[in-house]
Amino acid sequence: MAENSMTDSRVALVTGANKGIGLAIARGLGARGFRVAVGARDEDRREAAVQGLRADGVDAFGVALDVTSVRSAGAAATAIEAEAGRLDVLVNNAGIAGRVEEGVQDPTMLEVEALRTVMETNVYGALRVTNAMLPLLERSPAPRIVNMSSTMGSLALHTGPLLAAYASSKTMLNALTVHYARRFAQTPNIVNSACPGYVATDFTGHAAPRTPEQGAAIALHLATLPDDGPRGGFFDEEGPIPW
């Protein structure tokens, strides 16, 4: 899957871009010539990320974005329209693990509210932001949407520890990816899911073997696919992942 040379004046939004994989994706898109909107809820962390990216030569600007709020998603779209006029790439990266007890989320002990909290960010958040950004993405000649998922959401692989809330949220996010891809099948908009692998972030206690930059690689690839690239798939760096 070769990357396209789509760079000049293109605009990308990365949610949860103030740290970890999201920040690495933002930096990688900036290195490819994108103007990058750093979507994050915390103002101080958002501004610090923007300043750090600018120091690295990235044309970045901050966007206040709480993915659990429809109003915030709409305001973010308005802000991006005012700042850039369009959107070419959306990376739905913002996500949470949810409450973990002794290293697991046991489904027999899982409270509905705990599952709802994870879904609110990982699934409903991606839905809110995507739909809010669609009018801007429609202005792009080659829009791309990348949903950051996990092999833990694979119904075939059953990877990682027993995290019933987190893994289930990624399964549902993958399902949404498929349906968005179906909806946009006859359009230039290409939608895929990506797994970054086991990355050293706050989520993993920074104990994982892969760097955020390594984790960002598949998202950068899918964000810059050529027009004949794959649609509605689930990928890591090695290729397609079983559903």
Short mmCIF file of C-alpha atoms in Angstrom, two decimals:
data_model
loop_
_atom_site.label_atom_id
_atom_site.label_comp_id
_atom_site.label_asym_id
_atom_site.label_seq_id
_atom_site.Cartn_x
_atom_site.Cartn_y
_atom_site.Cartn_z
CA MET A 1 0.00 0.00 0.00
CA ALA A 2 2.08 2.92 -1.27
CA GLU A 3 1.66 6.33 0.22
CA ASN A 4 0.53 9.28 -1.84
CA SER A 5 2.46 12.52 -2.06
CA MET A 6 -0.43 14.58 -0.72
CA THR A 7 1.13 17.32 1.34
CA ASP A 8 0.90 21.01 0.42
CA SER A 9 -1.80 22.97 2.21
CA ARG A 10 -3.49 19.85 3.49
CA VAL A 11 -5.05 19.99 6.96
CA ALA A 12 -5.34 17.23 9.54
CA LEU A 13 -7.09 16.95 12.89
CA VAL A 14 -5.75 14.49 15.46
CA THR A 15 -7.87 13.99 18.57
CA GLY A 16 -6.08 13.35 21.86
CA ALA A 17 -2.98 14.83 20.27
CA ASN A 18 -1.43 16.41 23.35
CA LYS A 19 0.64 13.32 24.24
CA GLY A 20 1.63 9.76 23.36
CA ILE A 21 0.61 8.24 20.06
CA GLY A 22 -1.62 11.19 19.17
CA LEU A 23 1.26 13.63 19.51
CA ALA A 24 3.50 11.33 17.46
CA ILE A 25 0.84 11.16 14.73
CA ALA A 26 0.55 14.95 14.74
CA ARG A 27 4.32 15.29 14.45
CA GLY A 28 4.48 12.72 11.66
CA LEU A 29 1.73 14.41 9.65
CA GLY A 30 3.46 17.74 10.13
CA ALA A 31 6.70 16.27 8.81
CA ARG A 32 4.74 15.25 5.71
CA GLY A 33 3.67 18.82 5.12
CA PHE A 34 0.25 18.82 6.76
CA ARG A 35 -1.05 21.69 8.78
CA VAL A 36 -2.07 19.97 11.99
CA ALA A 37 -4.94 20.79 14.34
CA VAL A 38 -4.09 19.48 17.80
CA GLY A 39 -7.38 18.40 19.33
CA ALA A 40 -7.29 18.12 23.12
CA ARG A 41 -9.45 18.90 26.10
CA ASP A 42 -6.85 20.29 28.51
CA GLU A 43 -5.82 23.82 27.47
CA ASP A 44 -2.37 23.81 29.06
CA ARG A 45 -1.38 20.42 27.64
CA ARG A 46 -2.83 21.36 24.26
CA GLU A 47 -0.83 24.58 24.12
CA ALA A 48 2.34 22.80 25.25
CA ALA A 49 1.90 20.24 22.48
CA VAL A 50 1.35 22.97 19.88
CA GLN A 51 4.46 24.85 21.00
CA GLY A 52 6.50 21.65 20.95
CA LEU A 53 5.32 20.80 17.45
CA ARG A 54 6.07 24.30 16.21
CA ALA A 55 9.56 24.01 17.67
CA ASP A 56 9.95 20.91 15.52
CA GLY A 57 8.91 22.83 12.42
CA VAL A 58 5.29 21.66 12.31
CA ASP A 59 2.57 24.10 11.26
CA ALA A 60 0.30 23.33 14.20
CA PHE A 61 -2.61 25.03 15.93
CA GLY A 62 -4.70 24.03 18.92
CA VAL A 63 -8.38 23.15 18.92
CA ALA A 64 -10.36 22.80 22.13
CA LEU A 65 -12.06 19.42 21.86
CA ASP A 66 -13.86 17.24 24.37
CA VAL A 67 -14.98 14.22 22.35
CA THR A 68 -17.67 13.38 24.91
CA SER A 69 -19.55 16.59 24.03
CA VAL A 70 -21.57 17.19 20.87
CA ARG A 71 -21.30 20.93 21.47
CA SER A 72 -17.53 20.75 21.79
CA ALA A 73 -17.22 18.70 18.57
CA GLY A 74 -19.34 21.25 16.72
CA ALA A 75 -17.33 24.15 18.13
CA ALA A 76 -14.11 22.41 17.08
CA ALA A 77 -15.40 22.10 13.51
CA THR A 78 -16.26 25.80 13.52
CA ALA A 79 -12.80 26.66 14.81
CA ILE A 80 -11.07 24.56 12.14
CA GLU A 81 -13.22 26.11 9.43
CA ALA A 82 -12.25 29.58 10.61
CA GLU A 83 -8.56 28.69 10.86
CA ALA A 84 -8.08 26.48 7.81
CA GLY A 85 -11.30 26.36 5.78
CA ARG A 86 -11.28 22.61 5.24
CA LEU A 87 -10.11 19.26 6.56
CA ASP A 88 -8.30 16.53 4.66
CA VAL A 89 -7.47 14.00 7.36
CA LEU A 90 -9.19 13.06 10.61
CA VAL A 91 -7.46 10.73 13.05
CA ASN A 92 -9.78 9.62 15.84
CA ASN A 93 -7.10 8.85 18.40
CA ALA A 94 -8.63 10.00 21.69
CA GLY A 95 -9.37 7.04 23.92
CA ILE A 96 -9.41 5.77 27.50
CA ALA A 97 -8.84 2.37 29.07
CA GLY A 98 -11.45 2.69 31.80
CA ARG A 99 -11.23 1.44 35.34
CA VAL A 100 -9.10 -1.69 35.78
CA GLU A 101 -9.16 -3.98 38.83
CA GLU A 102 -6.04 -6.10 39.40
CA GLY A 103 -5.03 -5.72 35.77
CA VAL A 104 -8.33 -6.79 34.22
CA GLN A 105 -11.88 -5.73 33.43
CA ASP A 106 -13.76 -8.90 34.34
CA PRO A 107 -17.09 -8.94 32.44
CA THR A 108 -18.75 -10.77 35.34
CA MET A 109 -17.86 -7.86 37.62
CA LEU A 110 -18.18 -5.02 35.11
CA GLU A 111 -20.69 -2.34 35.95
CA VAL A 112 -22.77 -0.91 33.11
CA GLU A 113 -21.67 2.61 33.97
CA ALA A 114 -18.00 1.64 33.67
CA LEU A 115 -18.62 0.23 30.19
CA ARG A 116 -20.67 3.29 29.24
CA THR A 117 -17.85 5.60 30.30
CA VAL A 118 -15.37 3.85 28.02
CA MET A 119 -17.82 3.76 25.12
CA GLU A 120 -18.56 7.46 25.61
CA THR A 121 -15.01 8.37 24.64
CA ASN A 122 -13.78 5.51 22.47
CA VAL A 123 -16.89 4.97 20.34
CA TYR A 124 -19.43 7.74 20.76
CA GLY A 125 -16.59 10.27 20.77
CA ALA A 126 -15.32 9.07 17.39
CA LEU A 127 -18.86 9.18 16.04
CA ARG A 128 -19.47 12.73 17.32
CA VAL A 129 -16.21 14.09 15.97
CA THR A 130 -16.46 12.34 12.62
CA ASN A 131 -19.96 13.57 11.95
CA ALA A 132 -19.09 17.09 13.07
CA MET A 133 -16.10 17.16 10.70
CA LEU A 134 -17.81 15.67 7.65
CA PRO A 135 -18.78 19.02 6.09
CA LEU A 136 -15.11 20.08 6.23
CA LEU A 137 -13.88 16.71 4.95
CA GLU A 138 -16.26 16.98 2.00
CA ARG A 139 -14.29 20.03 0.85
CA SER A 140 -11.19 17.87 0.43
CA PRO A 141 -10.45 16.14 -2.88
CA ALA A 142 -9.10 13.11 -0.99
CA PRO A 143 -10.41 12.88 2.58
CA ARG A 144 -9.07 10.19 4.90
CA ILE A 145 -10.42 9.02 8.25
CA VAL A 146 -8.32 6.81 10.53
CA ASN A 147 -9.83 5.28 13.66
CA MET A 148 -7.22 4.21 16.19
CA SER A 149 -8.24 0.75 17.34
CA SER A 150 -6.47 -2.26 18.85
CA THR A 151 -6.02 -5.95 18.17
CA MET A 152 -7.69 -6.35 21.57
CA GLY A 153 -10.89 -5.51 19.71
CA SER A 154 -10.41 -8.42 17.30
CA LEU A 155 -13.06 -11.10 17.84
CA ALA A 156 -10.70 -13.62 16.26
CA LEU A 157 -7.41 -12.91 18.02
CA HIS A 158 -8.41 -12.34 21.68
CA THR A 159 -5.13 -10.54 22.40
CA GLY A 160 -3.98 -8.90 25.61
CA PRO A 161 -5.39 -9.15 29.12
CA LEU A 162 -9.10 -9.50 29.82
CA LEU A 163 -10.27 -5.91 29.38
CA ALA A 164 -13.96 -6.34 28.67
CA ALA A 165 -14.80 -2.63 28.46
CA TYR A 166 -11.78 -1.41 26.51
CA ALA A 167 -11.65 -4.34 24.08
CA SER A 168 -15.39 -4.19 23.42
CA SER A 169 -15.15 -0.49 22.66
CA LYS A 170 -12.53 -1.19 20.01
CA THR A 171 -14.67 -3.95 18.52
CA MET A 172 -17.53 -1.48 18.14
CA LEU A 173 -15.20 1.18 16.75
CA ASN A 174 -14.12 -1.32 14.10
CA ALA A 175 -17.77 -1.97 13.25
CA LEU A 176 -18.36 1.75 12.83
CA THR A 177 -15.32 1.92 10.56
CA VAL A 178 -16.86 -0.69 8.28
CA HIS A 179 -20.17 1.15 8.10
CA TYR A 180 -18.58 4.52 7.43
CA ALA A 181 -16.56 2.89 4.65
CA ARG A 182 -19.74 1.43 3.18
CA ARG A 183 -21.44 4.82 3.36
CA PHE A 184 -18.55 6.48 1.52
CA ALA A 185 -17.87 3.64 -0.93
CA GLN A 186 -18.70 5.77 -3.98
CA THR A 187 -16.86 8.85 -2.73
CA PRO A 188 -13.18 9.84 -2.37
CA ASN A 189 -13.44 9.45 1.42
CA ILE A 190 -11.38 6.47 2.61
CA VAL A 191 -11.98 5.15 6.14
CA ASN A 192 -9.91 2.52 7.96
CA SER A 193 -9.00 1.29 11.46
CA ALA A 194 -5.44 1.07 12.71
CA CYS A 195 -3.72 -0.78 15.53
CA PRO A 196 -0.53 0.91 16.80
CA GLY A 197 0.67 -2.16 18.68
CA TYR A 198 1.87 -2.34 22.28
CA VAL A 199 3.22 1.18 22.77
CA ALA A 200 4.90 2.86 25.75
CA THR A 201 2.26 5.40 26.80
CA ASP A 202 0.37 6.40 29.95
CA PHE A 203 -2.08 3.62 29.09
CA THR A 204 0.62 0.94 29.34
CA GLY A 205 2.53 2.57 32.17
CA HIS A 206 5.31 3.30 29.67
CA ALA A 207 6.39 -0.34 30.03
CA ALA A 208 5.69 -1.45 26.44
CA PRO A 209 8.47 -2.11 23.91
CA ARG A 210 7.25 0.14 21.08
CA THR A 211 7.73 3.91 20.92
CA PRO A 212 4.88 6.33 20.15
CA GLU A 213 6.59 7.03 16.83
CA GLN A 214 6.47 3.33 15.94
CA GLY A 215 2.84 3.22 17.01
CA ALA A 216 2.04 6.22 14.82
CA ALA A 217 3.45 4.66 11.65
CA ILE A 218 0.31 2.76 10.60
CA ALA A 219 -1.90 5.80 11.17
CA LEU A 220 0.40 7.94 9.04
CA HIS A 221 0.30 5.31 6.31
CA LEU A 222 -3.50 5.11 6.29
CA ALA A 223 -3.85 8.89 6.49
CA THR A 224 -1.86 9.29 3.28
CA LEU A 225 -3.25 6.43 1.21
CA PRO A 226 -3.57 6.92 -2.55
CA ASP A 227 -7.04 7.08 -4.05
CA ASP A 228 -7.01 3.36 -4.85
CA GLY A 229 -6.02 2.42 -1.29
CA PRO A 230 -7.95 -0.07 0.84
CA ARG A 231 -11.26 0.87 2.40
CA GLY A 232 -13.03 -0.33 5.50
CA GLY A 233 -10.10 -2.41 6.72
CA PHE A 234 -8.28 -3.06 9.98
CA PHE A 235 -4.49 -2.81 9.75
CA ASP A 236 -1.24 -2.78 11.62
CA GLU A 237 2.24 -2.38 10.14
CA GLU A 238 2.24 -5.99 8.96
CA GLY A 239 -1.01 -5.72 7.04
CA PRO A 240 -4.67 -6.65 7.58
CA ILE A 241 -5.79 -7.78 11.03
CA PRO A 242 -8.53 -10.42 11.45
CA TRP A 243 -11.81 -8.97 12.64
#
